[in-house]
Coordinates of N, CA and C in Angstrom, one line a residue:
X1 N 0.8 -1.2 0.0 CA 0.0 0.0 0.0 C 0.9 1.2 0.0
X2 N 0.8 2.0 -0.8 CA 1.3 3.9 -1.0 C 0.7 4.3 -0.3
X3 N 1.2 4.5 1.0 CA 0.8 6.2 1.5 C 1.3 7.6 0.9
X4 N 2.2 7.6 0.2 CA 3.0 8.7 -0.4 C 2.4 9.1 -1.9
X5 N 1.1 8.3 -2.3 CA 1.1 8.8 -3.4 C 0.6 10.3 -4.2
X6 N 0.8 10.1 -5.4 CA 0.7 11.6 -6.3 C -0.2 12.9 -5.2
X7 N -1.7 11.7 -5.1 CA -3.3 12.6 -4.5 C -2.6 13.0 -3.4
X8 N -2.0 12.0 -2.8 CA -2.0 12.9 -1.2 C -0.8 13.9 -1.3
X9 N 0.0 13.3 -1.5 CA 0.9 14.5 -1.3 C 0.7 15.8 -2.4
X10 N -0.4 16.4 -3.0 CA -1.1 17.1 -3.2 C -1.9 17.5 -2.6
X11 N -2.6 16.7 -2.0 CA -3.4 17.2 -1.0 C -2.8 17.6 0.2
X12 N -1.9 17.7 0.5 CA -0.9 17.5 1.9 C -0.2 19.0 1.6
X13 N 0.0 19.5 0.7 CA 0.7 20.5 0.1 C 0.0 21.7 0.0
X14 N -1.4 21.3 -0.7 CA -2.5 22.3 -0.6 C -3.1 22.4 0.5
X15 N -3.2 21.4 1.6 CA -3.6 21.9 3.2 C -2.9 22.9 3.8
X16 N -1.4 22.6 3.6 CA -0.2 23.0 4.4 C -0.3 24.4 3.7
X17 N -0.7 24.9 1.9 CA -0.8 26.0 1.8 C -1.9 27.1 2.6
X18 N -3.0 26.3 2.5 CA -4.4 26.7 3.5 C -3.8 27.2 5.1
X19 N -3.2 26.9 5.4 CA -3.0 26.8 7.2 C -2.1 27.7 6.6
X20 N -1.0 28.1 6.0 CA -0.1 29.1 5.9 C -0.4 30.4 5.5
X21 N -1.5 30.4 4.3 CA -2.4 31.5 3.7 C -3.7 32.1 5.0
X22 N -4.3 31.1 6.1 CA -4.6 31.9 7.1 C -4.2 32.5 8.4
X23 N -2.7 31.6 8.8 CA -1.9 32.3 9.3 C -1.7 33.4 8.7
X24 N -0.9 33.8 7.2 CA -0.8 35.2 7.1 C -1.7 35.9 7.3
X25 N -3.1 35.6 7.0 CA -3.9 37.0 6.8 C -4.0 36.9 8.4
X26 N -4.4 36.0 9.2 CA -4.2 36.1 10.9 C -3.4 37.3 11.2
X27 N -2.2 37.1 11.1 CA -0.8 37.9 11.4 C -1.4 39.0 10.8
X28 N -1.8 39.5 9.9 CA -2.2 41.1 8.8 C -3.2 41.4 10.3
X29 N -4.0 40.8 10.2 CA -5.2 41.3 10.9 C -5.0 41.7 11.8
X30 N -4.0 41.2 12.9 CA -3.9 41.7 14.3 C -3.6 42.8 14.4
X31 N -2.7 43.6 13.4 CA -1.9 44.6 13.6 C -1.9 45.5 12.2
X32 N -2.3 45.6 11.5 CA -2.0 45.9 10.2 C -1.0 47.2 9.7
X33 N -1.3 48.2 10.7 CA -0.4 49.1 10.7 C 0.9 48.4 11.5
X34 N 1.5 47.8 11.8 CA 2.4 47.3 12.3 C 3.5 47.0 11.4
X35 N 4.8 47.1 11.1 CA 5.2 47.1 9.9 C 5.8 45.4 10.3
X36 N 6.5 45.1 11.4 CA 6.8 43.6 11.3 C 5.1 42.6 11.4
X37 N 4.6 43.1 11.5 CA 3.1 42.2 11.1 C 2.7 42.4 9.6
X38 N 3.3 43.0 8.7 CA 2.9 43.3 7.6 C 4.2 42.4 7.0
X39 N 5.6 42.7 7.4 CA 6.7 41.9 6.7 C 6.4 40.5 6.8
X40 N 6.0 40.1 8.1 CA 6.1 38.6 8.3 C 4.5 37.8 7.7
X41 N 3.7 38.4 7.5 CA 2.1 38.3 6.3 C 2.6 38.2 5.3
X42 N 3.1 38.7 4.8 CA 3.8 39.2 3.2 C 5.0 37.6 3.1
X43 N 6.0 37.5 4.3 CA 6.5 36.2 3.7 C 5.6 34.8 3.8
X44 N 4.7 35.0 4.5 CA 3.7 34.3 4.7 C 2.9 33.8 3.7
X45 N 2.6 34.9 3.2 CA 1.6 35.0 2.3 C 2.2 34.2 0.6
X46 N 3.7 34.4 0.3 CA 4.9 34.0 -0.6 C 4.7 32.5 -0.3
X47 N 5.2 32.2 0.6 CA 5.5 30.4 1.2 C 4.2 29.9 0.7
X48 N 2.6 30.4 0.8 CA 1.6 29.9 0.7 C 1.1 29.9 -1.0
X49 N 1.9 31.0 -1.6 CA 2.1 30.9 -2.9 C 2.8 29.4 -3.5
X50 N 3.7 29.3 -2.8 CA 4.3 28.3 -3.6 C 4.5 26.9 -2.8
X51 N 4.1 26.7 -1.8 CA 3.0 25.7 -1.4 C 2.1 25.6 -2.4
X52 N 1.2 26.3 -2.6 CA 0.1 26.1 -3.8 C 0.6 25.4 -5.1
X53 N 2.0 26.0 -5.7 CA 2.6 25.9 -6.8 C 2.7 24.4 -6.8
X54 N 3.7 24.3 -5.6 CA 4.0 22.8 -5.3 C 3.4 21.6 -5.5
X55 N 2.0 21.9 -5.0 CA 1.1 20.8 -5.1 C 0.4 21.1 -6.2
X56 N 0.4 21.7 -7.1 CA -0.1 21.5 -8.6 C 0.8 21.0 -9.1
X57 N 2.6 21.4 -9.3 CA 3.5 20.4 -10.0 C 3.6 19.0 -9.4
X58 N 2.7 18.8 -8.1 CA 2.7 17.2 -8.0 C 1.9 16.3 -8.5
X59 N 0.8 16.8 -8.6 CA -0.2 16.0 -9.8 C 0.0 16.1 -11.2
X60 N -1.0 15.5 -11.7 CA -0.9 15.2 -13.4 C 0.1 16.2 -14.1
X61 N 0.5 16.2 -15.0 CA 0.8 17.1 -16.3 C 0.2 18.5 -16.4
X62 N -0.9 17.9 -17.0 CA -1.8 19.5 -17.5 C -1.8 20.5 -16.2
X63 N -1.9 20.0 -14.8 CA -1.6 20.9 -14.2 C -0.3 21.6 -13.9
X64 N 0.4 21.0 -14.4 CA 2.1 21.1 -13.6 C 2.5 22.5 -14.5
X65 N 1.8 22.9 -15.7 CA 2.0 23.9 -16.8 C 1.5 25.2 -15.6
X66 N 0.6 25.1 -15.3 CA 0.2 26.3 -14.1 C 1.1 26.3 -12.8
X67 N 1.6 25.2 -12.5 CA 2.7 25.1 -11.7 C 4.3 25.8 -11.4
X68 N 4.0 25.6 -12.9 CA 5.7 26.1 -12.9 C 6.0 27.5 -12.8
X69 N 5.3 28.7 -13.3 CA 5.3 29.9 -13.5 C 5.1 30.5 -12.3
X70 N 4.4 29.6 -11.3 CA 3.9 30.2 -9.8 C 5.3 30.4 -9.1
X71 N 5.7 28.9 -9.3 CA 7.1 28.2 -8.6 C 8.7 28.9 -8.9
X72 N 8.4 29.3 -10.4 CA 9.4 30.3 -10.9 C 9.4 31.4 -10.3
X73 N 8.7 32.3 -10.0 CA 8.0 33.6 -9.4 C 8.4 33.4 -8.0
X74 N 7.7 32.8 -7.1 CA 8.4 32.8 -5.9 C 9.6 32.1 -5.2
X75 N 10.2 30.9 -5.6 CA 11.3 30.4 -5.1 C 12.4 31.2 -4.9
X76 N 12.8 32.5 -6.4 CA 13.9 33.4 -6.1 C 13.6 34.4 -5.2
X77 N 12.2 34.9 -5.0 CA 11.7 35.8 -4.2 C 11.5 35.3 -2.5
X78 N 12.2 33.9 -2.1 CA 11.7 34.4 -1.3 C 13.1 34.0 0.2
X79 N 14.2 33.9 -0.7 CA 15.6 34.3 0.2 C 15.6 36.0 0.5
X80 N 15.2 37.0 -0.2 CA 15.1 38.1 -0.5 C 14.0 38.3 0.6
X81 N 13.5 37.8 0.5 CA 11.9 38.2 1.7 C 12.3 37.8 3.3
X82 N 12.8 36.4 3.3 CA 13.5 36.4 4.7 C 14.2 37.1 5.1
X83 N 15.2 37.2 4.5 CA 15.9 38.4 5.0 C 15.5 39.7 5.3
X84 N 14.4 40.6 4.7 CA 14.0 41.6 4.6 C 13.0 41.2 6.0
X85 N 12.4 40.4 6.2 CA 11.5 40.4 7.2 C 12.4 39.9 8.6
X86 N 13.6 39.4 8.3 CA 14.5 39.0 9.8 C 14.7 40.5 10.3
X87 N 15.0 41.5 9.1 CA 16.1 42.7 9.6 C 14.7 43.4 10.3
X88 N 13.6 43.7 9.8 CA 12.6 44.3 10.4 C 12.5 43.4 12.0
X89 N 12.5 42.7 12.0 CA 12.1 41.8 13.2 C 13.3 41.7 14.3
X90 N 14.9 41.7 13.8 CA 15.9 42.1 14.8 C 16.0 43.5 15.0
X91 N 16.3 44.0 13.9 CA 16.9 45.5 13.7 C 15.8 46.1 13.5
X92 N 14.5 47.0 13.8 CA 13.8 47.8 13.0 C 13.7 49.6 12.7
X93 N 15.3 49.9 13.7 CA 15.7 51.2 13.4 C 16.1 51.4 12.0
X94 N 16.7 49.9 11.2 CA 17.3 50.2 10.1 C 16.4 50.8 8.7
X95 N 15.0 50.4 8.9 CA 14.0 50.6 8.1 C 14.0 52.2 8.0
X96 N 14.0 53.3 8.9 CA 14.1 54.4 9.3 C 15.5 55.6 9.1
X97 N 16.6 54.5 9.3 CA 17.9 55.2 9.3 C 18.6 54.8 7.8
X98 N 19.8 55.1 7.7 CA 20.5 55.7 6.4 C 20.8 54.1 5.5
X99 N 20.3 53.0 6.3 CA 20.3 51.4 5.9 C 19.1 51.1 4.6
X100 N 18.2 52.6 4.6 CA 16.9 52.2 4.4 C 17.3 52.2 2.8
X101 N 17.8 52.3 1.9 CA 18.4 52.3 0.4 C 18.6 50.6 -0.2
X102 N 19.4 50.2 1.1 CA 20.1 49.4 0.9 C 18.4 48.3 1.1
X103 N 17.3 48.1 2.3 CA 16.4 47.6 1.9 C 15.5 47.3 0.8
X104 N 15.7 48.7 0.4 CA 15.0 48.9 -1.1 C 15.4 47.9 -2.3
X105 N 16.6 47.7 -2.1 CA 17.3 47.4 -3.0 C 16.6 45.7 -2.8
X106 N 17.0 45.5 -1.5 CA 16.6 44.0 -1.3 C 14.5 44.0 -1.8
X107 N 14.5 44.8 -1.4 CA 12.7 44.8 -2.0 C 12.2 44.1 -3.3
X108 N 13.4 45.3 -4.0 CA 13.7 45.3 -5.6 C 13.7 43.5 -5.8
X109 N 15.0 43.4 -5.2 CA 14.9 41.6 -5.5 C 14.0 40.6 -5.0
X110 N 12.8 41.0 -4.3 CA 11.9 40.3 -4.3 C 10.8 40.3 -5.0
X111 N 10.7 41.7 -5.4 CA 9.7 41.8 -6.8 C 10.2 41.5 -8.0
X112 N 11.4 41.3 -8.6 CA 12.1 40.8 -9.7 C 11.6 40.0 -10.6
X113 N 11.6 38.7 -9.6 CA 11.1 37.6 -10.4 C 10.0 37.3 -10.3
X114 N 9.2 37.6 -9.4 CA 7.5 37.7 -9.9 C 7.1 39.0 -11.2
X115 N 8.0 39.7 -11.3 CA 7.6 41.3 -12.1 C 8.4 40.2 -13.6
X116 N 8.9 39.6 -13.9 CA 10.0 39.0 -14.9 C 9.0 37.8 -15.3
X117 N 8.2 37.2 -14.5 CA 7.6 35.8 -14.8 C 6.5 36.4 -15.2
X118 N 5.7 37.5 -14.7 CA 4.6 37.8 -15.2 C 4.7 38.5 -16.6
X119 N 5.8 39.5 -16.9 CA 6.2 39.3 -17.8 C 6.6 38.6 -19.2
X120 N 7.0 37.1 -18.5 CA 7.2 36.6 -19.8 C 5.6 35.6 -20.0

């Protein structure tokens, strides 16, 4: 007997996206003007992107075509996002002081490859 097969670990993938996608909005809700409740929603919200991705490239074919472009999009975006959401969360003077350019920059690289995939 497969316990591992195609269905479930699709299904396992798309739950784990569900439970991550209400955690974020959870986290949004509590605080919304909060800027580390907004950073850590936002990476939240990415991971539950591609959770989603994931479990569509695990089933059949014809889905795996809607899979891939999600999965392209956020995988590079989301080393770029941890980090942006660690420094908010240790450091949050830096967001405010003369560091704040250098964030941007890292921003930049999180919107890249979602702004590049949608693109092509």
């Amino acid at each position: 007997m497969n316990f591992l097969s195609n269905e479930r670990l699709q299904l396992v993938a798309w739950f784990l996206s569900l439970v991550v996608f209400i955690l974020a909005l959870y986290i949004l809700l509590l605080n919304p003007r909060h800027t580390a409740n907004r950073h850590v929603s936002g990476l939240l919200f990415l991971l539950a992107v591609n959770l989603f991705a994931m479990g569509l490239m695990v089933g059949g074919v014809p889905a795996a075509w809607y899979g891939m472009p999600l999965n392209a999009a956020t995988v590079p975006a989301i080393p770029p996002a941890i980090f942006v959401t660690s420094v908010v969360l240790l450091k949050p003077k830096w967001l405010h002081g003369r560091w704040r350019w250098f964030l941007w920059l890292v921003y930049g690289l999180v919107l890249l490859p979602i702004v590049l995939t949608v693109a092509d």
